[in-house]
Short mmCIF file of C-alpha atoms in Angstrom, two decimals:
data_model
loop_
_atom_site.label_atom_id
_atom_site.label_comp_id
_atom_site.label_asym_id
_atom_site.label_seq_id
_atom_site.Cartn_x
_atom_site.Cartn_y
_atom_site.Cartn_z
CA MET A 1 112.72 82.34 87.99
CA GLY A 2 113.11 85.52 85.90
CA GLU A 3 110.47 88.20 85.55
CA ILE A 4 107.35 86.88 83.84
CA LYS A 5 105.38 89.37 81.74
CA THR A 6 103.84 87.53 78.79
CA GLY A 7 102.28 84.21 77.83
CA LYS A 8 105.50 83.37 75.95
CA ASP A 9 107.46 83.88 79.18
CA VAL A 10 105.13 81.46 80.98
CA LEU A 11 105.50 78.82 78.26
CA ALA A 12 109.29 79.15 78.42
CA LEU A 13 109.11 78.68 82.19
CA VAL A 14 106.91 75.60 81.79
CA LYS A 15 109.52 74.07 79.51
CA ALA A 16 112.55 75.09 81.56
CA GLU A 17 111.09 73.86 84.86
CA GLU A 18 109.55 70.69 83.37
CA ILE A 19 106.09 71.68 84.61
CA GLU A 20 103.50 68.89 84.43
CA VAL A 21 100.35 70.60 85.70
CA ILE A 22 98.90 74.11 85.33
CA ASP A 23 96.74 75.16 88.30
CA LEU A 24 94.30 77.95 87.41
CA ARG A 25 93.14 79.99 90.44
CA PHE A 26 90.54 82.69 90.88
CA MET A 27 88.63 84.39 93.67
CA ASP A 28 85.01 83.73 94.53
CA PHE A 29 82.75 86.57 95.67
CA PRO A 30 82.91 86.17 99.48
CA GLY A 31 86.67 85.63 99.52
CA LEU A 32 87.93 82.05 99.03
CA TRP A 33 90.47 81.03 96.42
CA GLN A 34 89.09 78.48 93.91
CA HIS A 35 91.03 76.37 91.39
CA PHE A 36 91.07 73.70 88.74
CA SER A 37 93.99 72.12 86.90
CA ILE A 38 94.90 71.24 83.32
CA PRO A 39 97.83 69.24 81.89
CA ALA A 40 100.74 71.48 80.97
CA ARG A 41 100.42 70.53 77.28
CA GLU A 42 96.96 72.23 77.22
CA LEU A 43 98.53 75.64 77.90
CA ASP A 44 99.46 77.69 74.83
CA GLU A 45 99.56 81.35 73.86
CA ASP A 46 95.87 81.26 72.90
CA THR A 47 94.98 80.34 76.50
CA PHE A 48 96.04 83.79 77.68
CA GLU A 49 93.84 85.51 75.09
CA GLY A 50 90.91 83.10 74.74
CA GLY A 51 90.81 81.71 78.26
CA VAL A 52 89.59 78.37 79.57
CA GLY A 53 85.89 77.66 80.10
CA PHE A 54 84.30 76.47 83.35
CA ASP A 55 80.90 76.35 85.07
CA GLY A 56 80.40 79.47 87.19
CA SER A 57 76.97 78.54 88.59
CA SER A 58 78.37 76.79 91.67
CA ILE A 59 80.66 79.67 92.64
CA ARG A 60 79.22 81.59 95.61
CA GLY A 61 77.60 84.89 94.65
CA TRP A 62 78.09 84.38 90.90
CA GLN A 63 76.03 83.40 87.88
CA ALA A 64 72.59 81.83 87.80
CA ILE A 65 72.39 78.31 86.40
CA ASN A 66 70.95 79.53 83.06
CA GLU A 67 74.00 81.72 82.38
CA SER A 68 76.66 79.63 84.04
CA ASP A 69 79.44 79.41 81.43
CA MET A 70 82.46 81.55 82.30
CA LEU A 71 86.08 81.97 81.18
CA VAL A 72 89.26 82.18 83.22
CA LYS A 73 92.04 84.17 81.60
CA PRO A 74 95.45 83.62 83.24
CA ALA A 75 97.52 86.69 84.17
CA PRO A 76 101.12 85.78 83.15
CA GLU A 77 102.78 88.01 85.78
CA THR A 78 101.17 85.99 88.59
CA ALA A 79 102.94 82.70 87.78
CA PHE A 80 104.62 80.77 90.58
CA ILE A 81 105.61 77.16 91.15
CA ASP A 82 103.45 75.53 93.81
CA PRO A 83 105.62 74.49 96.78
CA PHE A 84 103.28 71.73 98.04
CA PHE A 85 101.91 69.58 95.20
CA SER A 86 103.70 66.33 94.39
CA ALA A 87 103.40 66.87 90.63
CA ARG A 88 105.47 69.75 89.26
CA THR A 89 102.76 72.46 89.18
CA LEU A 90 102.69 76.06 87.95
CA VAL A 91 100.00 78.28 89.44
CA LEU A 92 98.43 81.10 87.41
CA ILE A 93 96.00 83.59 88.96
CA CYS A 94 93.17 84.34 86.55
CA ASN A 95 90.68 87.05 85.65
CA ILE A 96 87.08 86.06 84.92
CA CYS A 97 85.38 86.94 81.65
CA ASN A 98 81.98 86.58 79.97
CA PRO A 99 82.34 83.95 77.20
CA VAL A 100 79.80 85.66 74.94
CA THR A 101 80.96 89.28 75.09
CA GLY A 102 84.57 88.69 76.18
CA GLU A 103 84.15 91.44 78.78
CA ASP A 104 85.58 91.24 82.27
CA TYR A 105 82.98 89.89 84.68
CA THR A 106 81.70 92.66 86.98
CA ARG A 107 81.43 90.34 90.01
CA ASP A 108 85.01 89.10 89.67
CA PRO A 109 86.75 90.62 92.73
CA ARG A 110 90.10 90.85 90.92
CA ASN A 111 88.43 92.78 88.12
CA ILE A 112 87.07 95.27 90.68
CA ALA A 113 90.59 95.76 92.07
CA ARG A 114 91.99 96.33 88.58
CA LYS A 115 89.25 98.91 87.92
CA ALA A 116 90.04 100.71 91.19
CA THR A 117 93.69 101.00 90.18
CA ASN A 118 92.75 102.26 86.72
CA TYR A 119 90.32 104.78 88.22
CA LEU A 120 93.07 106.25 90.40
CA LYS A 121 95.22 106.74 87.30
CA SER A 122 92.38 108.09 85.13
CA ILE A 123 91.49 110.94 87.52
CA GLY A 124 95.12 112.02 87.77
CA ILE A 125 95.42 111.92 91.57
CA GLY A 126 98.14 109.26 91.53
CA ASP A 127 99.51 106.41 89.48
CA VAL A 128 99.89 103.73 92.17
CA ALA A 129 98.31 102.93 95.53
CA TYR A 130 100.50 100.86 97.82
CA PHE A 131 98.96 98.52 100.38
CA GLY A 132 100.64 96.70 103.25
CA PRO A 133 98.36 94.43 105.32
CA GLU A 134 99.51 92.97 108.64
CA ALA A 135 97.50 89.76 108.70
CA GLU A 136 97.35 87.81 111.95
CA PHE A 137 96.21 84.21 112.42
CA PHE A 138 95.97 81.36 114.93
CA ILE A 139 97.81 78.04 114.64
CA PHE A 140 95.79 75.36 116.45
CA ASP A 141 96.36 71.63 116.97
CA ASP A 142 92.72 70.62 116.75
CA ILE A 143 89.36 72.16 115.87
CA ARG A 144 85.93 70.51 116.10
CA PHE A 145 82.62 72.29 115.54
CA ASP A 146 79.03 71.58 114.59
CA GLN A 147 75.54 72.91 115.01
CA ASN A 148 72.30 71.13 114.25
CA GLU A 149 68.75 71.00 115.59
CA HIS A 150 69.68 69.76 119.06
CA GLU A 151 73.28 70.81 119.72
CA GLY A 152 75.86 73.47 118.92
CA TYR A 153 79.50 73.54 119.94
CA TYR A 154 83.12 74.24 119.06
CA HIS A 155 86.26 72.79 120.64
CA ILE A 156 89.63 74.44 120.03
CA ASP A 157 92.91 73.00 121.24
CA SER A 158 96.53 74.08 121.12
CA VAL A 159 99.54 72.64 122.90
CA GLU A 160 100.42 76.30 123.55
CA GLY A 161 97.02 77.15 125.03
CA ARG A 162 97.21 78.46 128.57
CA TRP A 163 94.09 76.43 129.32
CA ASN A 164 96.28 73.32 129.01
CA SER A 165 98.69 74.33 131.79
CA GLY A 166 97.20 71.62 134.03
CA ARG A 167 96.64 68.91 131.43
CA GLU A 168 98.40 65.55 131.73
CA GLU A 169 100.73 65.51 128.73
CA ASN A 170 103.24 62.93 130.00
CA PRO A 171 105.08 65.19 130.59
CA ASN A 172 103.49 68.65 130.49
CA LEU A 173 106.52 70.94 130.08
CA GLY A 174 104.71 74.17 130.93
CA TYR A 175 105.91 77.19 128.93
CA LYS A 176 102.43 78.03 127.67
CA PRO A 177 101.99 81.78 126.95
CA ARG A 178 99.80 83.52 129.52
CA TYR A 179 96.59 85.07 128.22
CA LYS A 180 97.41 88.35 126.43
CA GLU A 181 101.16 87.79 126.96
CA GLY A 182 102.19 86.01 123.77
CA TYR A 183 103.91 89.13 122.33
CA PHE A 184 106.61 87.84 122.25
CA PRO A 185 108.75 85.72 124.61
CA VAL A 186 111.58 83.64 123.15
CA PRO A 187 111.35 79.83 122.97
CA PRO A 188 110.54 77.56 124.68
CA THR A 189 107.46 79.68 125.48
CA ASP A 190 107.21 80.49 121.78
CA SER A 191 106.99 76.94 120.46
CA MET A 192 106.26 77.89 116.85
CA GLN A 193 109.39 79.72 115.72
CA ASP A 194 110.48 77.00 113.29
CA LEU A 195 106.99 76.63 111.83
CA ARG A 196 106.61 80.39 111.23
CA SER A 197 110.11 80.52 109.71
CA GLU A 198 109.18 77.72 107.30
CA MET A 199 106.06 79.69 106.35
CA MET A 200 108.14 82.84 105.87
CA LEU A 201 110.83 81.17 103.75
CA THR A 202 108.27 79.33 101.62
CA LEU A 203 106.54 82.65 100.89
CA GLU A 204 109.88 84.19 99.93
CA LYS A 205 110.56 81.30 97.55
CA ILE A 206 107.34 82.00 95.61
CA GLY A 207 108.09 85.74 95.39
CA VAL A 208 106.16 87.14 98.37
CA LEU A 209 108.63 89.37 100.20
CA ILE A 210 108.46 89.19 104.01
CA GLU A 211 109.64 91.81 106.49
CA ALA A 212 109.18 89.97 109.81
CA GLN A 213 107.53 87.03 111.58
CA HIS A 214 106.64 86.76 115.25
CA HIS A 215 104.27 85.38 117.87
CA GLU A 216 101.26 87.59 118.55
CA VAL A 217 99.61 88.67 121.80
CA ALA A 218 97.15 85.83 122.42
CA THR A 219 97.91 82.42 123.85
CA GLY A 220 97.22 79.31 121.79
CA GLY A 221 99.47 80.00 118.82
CA GLN A 222 98.52 83.47 117.58
CA ALA A 223 101.02 84.65 114.96
CA GLU A 224 101.82 87.36 112.46
CA ILE A 225 103.98 87.40 109.34
CA ASP A 226 104.39 90.82 107.73
CA MET A 227 104.64 91.21 103.95
CA ARG A 228 106.45 93.98 102.09
CA PHE A 229 103.99 96.53 100.69
CA ALA A 230 102.98 96.31 97.02
CA PRO A 231 100.52 97.88 94.53
CA LEU A 232 96.84 97.11 95.17
CA VAL A 233 96.18 94.17 92.81
CA GLN A 234 99.56 92.56 93.44
CA MET A 235 99.09 92.91 97.20
CA ALA A 236 95.68 91.24 97.05
CA ASP A 237 97.24 88.42 94.99
CA ASN A 238 100.00 88.15 97.58
CA LEU A 239 97.55 87.94 100.47
CA LEU A 240 95.91 84.92 98.83
CA LYS A 241 99.31 83.28 98.35
CA TYR A 242 100.04 84.14 102.00
CA LYS A 243 96.91 82.47 103.36
CA TYR A 244 97.45 79.44 101.13
CA VAL A 245 101.10 78.92 102.12
CA ILE A 246 100.41 79.43 105.83
CA LYS A 247 97.49 76.97 105.89
CA GLU A 248 99.32 74.34 103.82
CA THR A 249 102.56 74.60 105.84
CA ALA A 250 100.60 74.17 109.07
CA ARG A 251 98.70 71.20 107.62
CA LYS A 252 102.00 69.58 106.62
CA HIS A 253 102.94 69.61 110.30
CA GLY A 254 99.58 68.31 111.53
CA LYS A 255 98.34 71.73 112.62
CA THR A 256 95.48 73.94 111.43
CA VAL A 257 95.33 77.69 110.81
CA THR A 258 92.37 80.05 111.02
CA PHE A 259 92.10 83.67 109.95
CA MET A 260 88.83 84.09 111.89
CA PRO A 261 88.84 87.49 113.65
CA LYS A 262 87.79 86.15 117.07
CA PRO A 263 88.16 82.38 117.61
CA LEU A 264 89.09 82.64 121.33
CA PHE A 265 86.94 84.20 124.04
CA ASN A 266 88.66 86.59 126.44
CA ASP A 267 91.96 86.90 124.56
CA ASN A 268 93.10 89.08 121.71
CA GLY A 269 91.36 88.82 118.36
CA THR A 270 92.93 88.63 114.93
CA GLY A 271 93.11 91.86 112.97
CA MET A 272 94.70 93.00 109.74
CA HIS A 273 95.94 96.56 110.01
CA VAL A 274 96.30 97.87 106.45
CA HIS A 275 98.91 100.49 105.55
CA VAL A 276 98.14 102.61 102.49
CA SER A 277 99.78 105.43 100.54
CA ILE A 278 99.22 107.01 97.12
CA TRP A 279 102.17 107.82 94.86
CA LYS A 280 102.69 109.66 91.57
CA GLU A 281 105.77 109.55 89.38
CA GLY A 282 107.81 107.98 92.17
CA GLU A 283 106.77 110.52 94.80
CA ASN A 284 104.84 109.68 97.95
CA LEU A 285 101.89 112.08 97.93
CA PHE A 286 101.03 111.34 101.58
CA ALA A 287 104.31 112.85 102.88
CA GLY A 288 104.22 116.50 103.91
CA ASP A 289 104.76 118.97 106.72
CA GLY A 290 101.37 118.66 108.44
CA TYR A 291 100.25 116.56 111.40
CA ALA A 292 102.61 113.60 111.95
CA GLY A 293 104.47 114.51 108.74
CA LEU A 294 101.45 114.06 106.50
CA SER A 295 100.41 116.05 103.45
CA GLU A 296 97.09 117.83 102.99
CA MET A 297 96.10 115.06 100.56
CA ALA A 298 96.74 112.43 103.22
CA MET A 299 94.55 114.32 105.69
CA TYR A 300 91.70 114.41 103.17
CA ALA A 301 92.21 110.68 102.55
CA ILE A 302 91.81 110.14 106.31
CA GLY A 303 88.63 112.21 106.12
CA GLY A 304 87.27 109.91 103.43
CA LEU A 305 88.16 106.73 105.33
CA LEU A 306 86.53 108.00 108.54
CA LYS A 307 83.41 109.36 106.83
CA HIS A 308 82.76 106.14 104.95
CA ALA A 309 84.06 103.73 107.62
CA PRO A 310 80.62 102.35 108.62
CA SER A 311 79.90 101.25 105.03
CA LEU A 312 83.55 100.42 104.32
CA LEU A 313 83.54 97.84 107.12
CA ALA A 314 80.98 95.79 105.18
CA PHE A 315 83.97 94.87 102.99
CA THR A 316 86.96 95.19 105.36
CA SER A 317 85.33 93.46 108.37
CA PRO A 318 82.77 91.35 106.53
CA THR A 319 81.83 88.54 108.93
CA THR A 320 79.56 88.35 111.96
CA ASN A 321 82.65 87.18 113.86
CA SER A 322 84.45 90.43 112.93
CA TYR A 323 82.29 92.30 115.41
CA LYS A 324 83.31 90.01 118.28
CA ARG A 325 86.71 91.70 117.82
CA LEU A 326 85.47 95.27 117.22
CA VAL A 327 84.08 95.79 120.72
CA PRO A 328 84.51 99.08 122.67
CA GLY A 329 86.72 99.01 125.76
CA PHE A 330 89.10 96.24 124.66
CA GLU A 331 91.81 98.17 122.77
CA ALA A 332 90.06 97.41 119.48
CA PRO A 333 90.16 100.19 116.83
CA VAL A 334 86.49 101.13 117.23
CA ASN A 335 86.89 104.92 117.46
CA LEU A 336 86.36 106.68 114.12
CA ALA A 337 89.20 109.12 114.64
CA TYR A 338 92.88 109.34 113.72
CA SER A 339 96.01 109.52 115.83
CA ARG A 340 99.77 109.07 115.67
CA ARG A 341 99.74 107.25 119.01
CA ASN A 342 96.31 105.94 119.98
CA ARG A 343 95.88 102.33 118.87
CA SER A 344 92.14 102.38 119.55
CA ALA A 345 91.75 104.95 116.74
CA ALA A 346 90.54 103.59 113.40
CA VAL A 347 93.35 105.40 111.55
CA ARG A 348 96.87 105.54 112.96
CA ILE A 349 99.93 107.26 111.53
CA PRO A 350 102.92 105.08 112.37
CA LEU A 351 105.55 107.16 114.20
CA TYR A 352 108.43 104.91 113.19
CA SER A 353 107.97 106.00 109.57
CA THR A 354 110.13 109.15 109.66
CA SER A 355 111.31 109.03 106.03
CA PRO A 356 108.98 110.80 103.52
CA LYS A 357 108.99 107.60 101.44
CA ALA A 358 107.62 105.64 104.40
CA LYS A 359 104.76 108.01 105.27
CA ARG A 360 101.43 106.22 105.18
CA LEU A 361 98.11 105.74 106.88
CA GLU A 362 97.26 102.62 108.85
CA PHE A 363 93.58 101.64 108.76
CA ARG A 364 93.18 99.36 111.77
CA CYS A 365 89.59 98.12 111.45
CA PRO A 366 90.03 95.40 108.78
CA ASP A 367 90.58 91.74 109.54
CA PRO A 368 91.87 88.87 107.38
CA SER A 369 88.42 87.32 106.85
CA CYS A 370 87.94 89.92 104.11
CA ASN A 371 88.14 89.48 100.35
CA PRO A 372 91.31 91.57 99.81
CA TYR A 373 90.43 92.68 96.28
CA LEU A 374 87.17 94.18 97.53
CA ALA A 375 88.52 95.49 100.84
CA PHE A 376 91.54 97.29 99.34
CA SER A 377 89.46 98.67 96.46
CA ALA A 378 86.82 100.02 98.85
CA MET A 379 89.52 101.61 101.01
CA LEU A 380 91.07 103.29 97.97
CA MET A 381 87.69 104.59 96.79
CA ALA A 382 86.94 106.04 100.24
CA ALA A 383 90.35 107.74 100.32
CA ILE A 384 89.85 109.12 96.80
CA ASP A 385 86.42 110.47 97.77
CA GLY A 386 88.01 112.24 100.72
CA ILE A 387 90.67 113.79 98.47
CA GLN A 388 88.21 114.84 95.76
CA ASN A 389 85.78 116.42 98.23
CA LYS A 390 88.43 117.74 100.64
CA ILE A 391 86.82 116.00 103.61
CA ASP A 392 88.20 117.40 106.87
CA PRO A 393 89.03 114.55 109.29
CA GLY A 394 88.68 116.86 112.31
CA ASP A 395 91.12 116.89 115.23
CA PRO A 396 93.32 113.92 116.11
CA LEU A 397 92.51 111.70 119.08
CA ASP A 398 95.87 111.73 120.84
CA LYS A 399 94.58 111.42 124.40
CA ASP A 400 94.27 108.09 126.20
CA ILE A 401 90.76 107.03 125.25
CA TYR A 402 90.26 105.51 128.72
CA ASP A 403 91.00 108.86 130.41
CA LEU A 404 88.39 110.79 128.40
CA PRO A 405 85.35 112.02 130.36
CA PRO A 406 82.08 110.38 129.21
CA GLU A 407 80.76 113.57 127.59
CA GLU A 408 83.93 113.89 125.46
CA LEU A 409 83.98 110.19 124.57
CA ALA A 410 80.35 110.41 123.45
CA LYS A 411 81.43 112.84 120.71
CA VAL A 412 83.77 110.27 119.13
CA PRO A 413 81.82 108.20 116.56
CA GLN A 414 82.37 104.44 116.62
CA THR A 415 82.43 101.57 114.18
CA PRO A 416 79.23 99.56 113.57
CA GLY A 417 78.41 97.05 116.30
CA SER A 418 77.46 94.21 113.95
CA LEU A 419 77.68 93.02 110.36
CA ARG A 420 74.00 93.91 109.97
CA GLU A 421 74.76 97.54 110.91
CA ALA A 422 77.70 97.65 108.46
CA LEU A 423 75.58 96.22 105.62
CA ASN A 424 72.81 98.72 106.37
CA ALA A 425 75.42 101.48 106.27
CA LEU A 426 76.64 100.18 102.89
CA GLU A 427 73.08 100.20 101.55
CA GLY A 428 72.78 103.89 102.47
CA ASP A 429 76.33 104.98 101.55
CA HIS A 430 77.89 103.49 98.43
CA GLU A 431 77.93 106.26 95.82
CA TYR A 432 81.67 106.72 96.37
CA LEU A 433 82.19 103.08 95.36
CA LEU A 434 80.30 103.45 92.07
CA LYS A 435 82.60 106.12 90.65
CA GLY A 436 84.42 104.97 87.53
CA ASP A 437 82.19 101.88 87.47
CA VAL A 438 84.64 100.29 89.94
CA PHE A 439 81.91 98.68 92.03
CA THR A 440 78.58 98.32 90.25
CA SER A 441 75.11 98.57 91.78
CA ASP A 442 74.75 94.84 91.08
CA VAL A 443 77.93 94.07 93.07
CA ILE A 444 76.73 96.15 96.05
CA GLU A 445 73.25 94.62 96.00
CA THR A 446 74.58 91.07 95.59
CA TRP A 447 77.08 91.55 98.43
CA ILE A 448 74.42 92.84 100.84
CA GLU A 449 71.92 90.15 99.85
CA TYR A 450 74.47 87.33 100.08
CA LYS A 451 75.83 88.42 103.47
CA MET A 452 72.40 89.06 104.96
CA GLU A 453 70.94 85.73 103.85
CA ASN A 454 73.92 83.41 104.32
CA GLU A 455 75.57 84.92 107.37
CA VAL A 456 73.55 87.51 109.35
CA GLN A 457 70.21 85.68 109.19
CA ALA A 458 71.88 82.28 109.53
CA ILE A 459 73.40 83.38 112.85
CA ASP A 460 70.12 85.02 113.95
CA LEU A 461 68.28 81.70 113.57
CA ARG A 462 70.61 79.63 115.75
CA PRO A 463 70.62 79.52 119.56
CA HIS A 464 73.96 80.48 121.10
CA PRO A 465 75.52 78.14 123.70
CA TRP A 466 75.85 80.95 126.24
CA GLU A 467 72.11 81.65 125.99
CA PHE A 468 71.57 78.35 127.81
CA ALA A 469 73.82 79.55 130.65
CA LEU A 470 71.86 82.81 130.79
CA TYR A 471 68.31 81.67 130.29
CA TYR A 472 67.79 77.92 130.72
CA ASP A 473 66.47 78.20 134.27
CA ILE A 474 64.17 81.18 133.78
#
């Protein structure tokens, strides 16, 4: 498949590949891919300009019922042939527009990411921001969960789970990774090599370049597949393709994947360390001769990320479950400091990146439950604010955090302890996101309101199973 740039290119591809179905995909507000399909004959050049209408009132966080009509406008450069559908299907990722004014919809996450990229260019700091997320996930064999008025439970199972070392499996062959020791023995302990390779090769076939795949630290099928870095919008598109391919490949083999940050108690959670750098005219502006080979601009960008981290996490770690992972004392990146070595610091500078072209920051707080368009855009806006205002990130945290005396540790600020705290921080600190009309006040308000009502308060209302163990006999 050659490079696709225009609607004409897409139509030529449809003809050459005998495409039968066009699948139009777009992102809802919280962060799930949505889609609907049309026959291939319905796609013409006008579709790319005029769009296709649909009802936006049922999409989470979007229009009210009295203003529900919306348009999807396909982006030609996003075309790829779906590797799973039985009918020959071409997927097109779409932008969302107002059918009356024709303007891009302000609550469309992809539109926000496009505006963030354009803002970077308009202020002259750089012309591209590269992002490289390291998204982890769990591959399970079975998941059951429910909560109602009289019961609440979840049951997770994995043939790899250490908890099954004594189960009758006729025969049980052992070789189940010990807790926190899944990184990364060869097979037969790693039973999912072939499955991860199929995921990796399928991603490559649809144009998502992969650098590595491996088992992760936790037992029970934790995994990671690393994508090659890309510009902001393209990387967010790629992360959606990534999650889709991984889930569908697992399903094909009778397994299920979750990107929840903390599905297992007492073993490692699932993070998404995000590498970022800003470039201009082919030059990496984060490379220099300062700390860990960074430029002054990179240090200011760190300052912006650390200053705004509490509010930033409302987008990068946006679920109540995210804060089951971000807990002090468990190697989680909860310390709002930077370091070239310390993995509990929120910002790390990878030491293996010795080439100036490879110099970058690694923001370690995010997890893959995020909406990538919003998370990457918010990260970029925080970094830009740091650069514009020359925010000093302070001294690095290169000591072992566990060896610090209590009085010194108390001086290191930490990430919010809950989604409620992060949303409250966002309510009080979001001016940096409004610059260039990238995020709007309506987007911020809707995000806080949606998350508070549908997630924070929903969890507050429900008894937790462990509360019965703690309190039933009082």
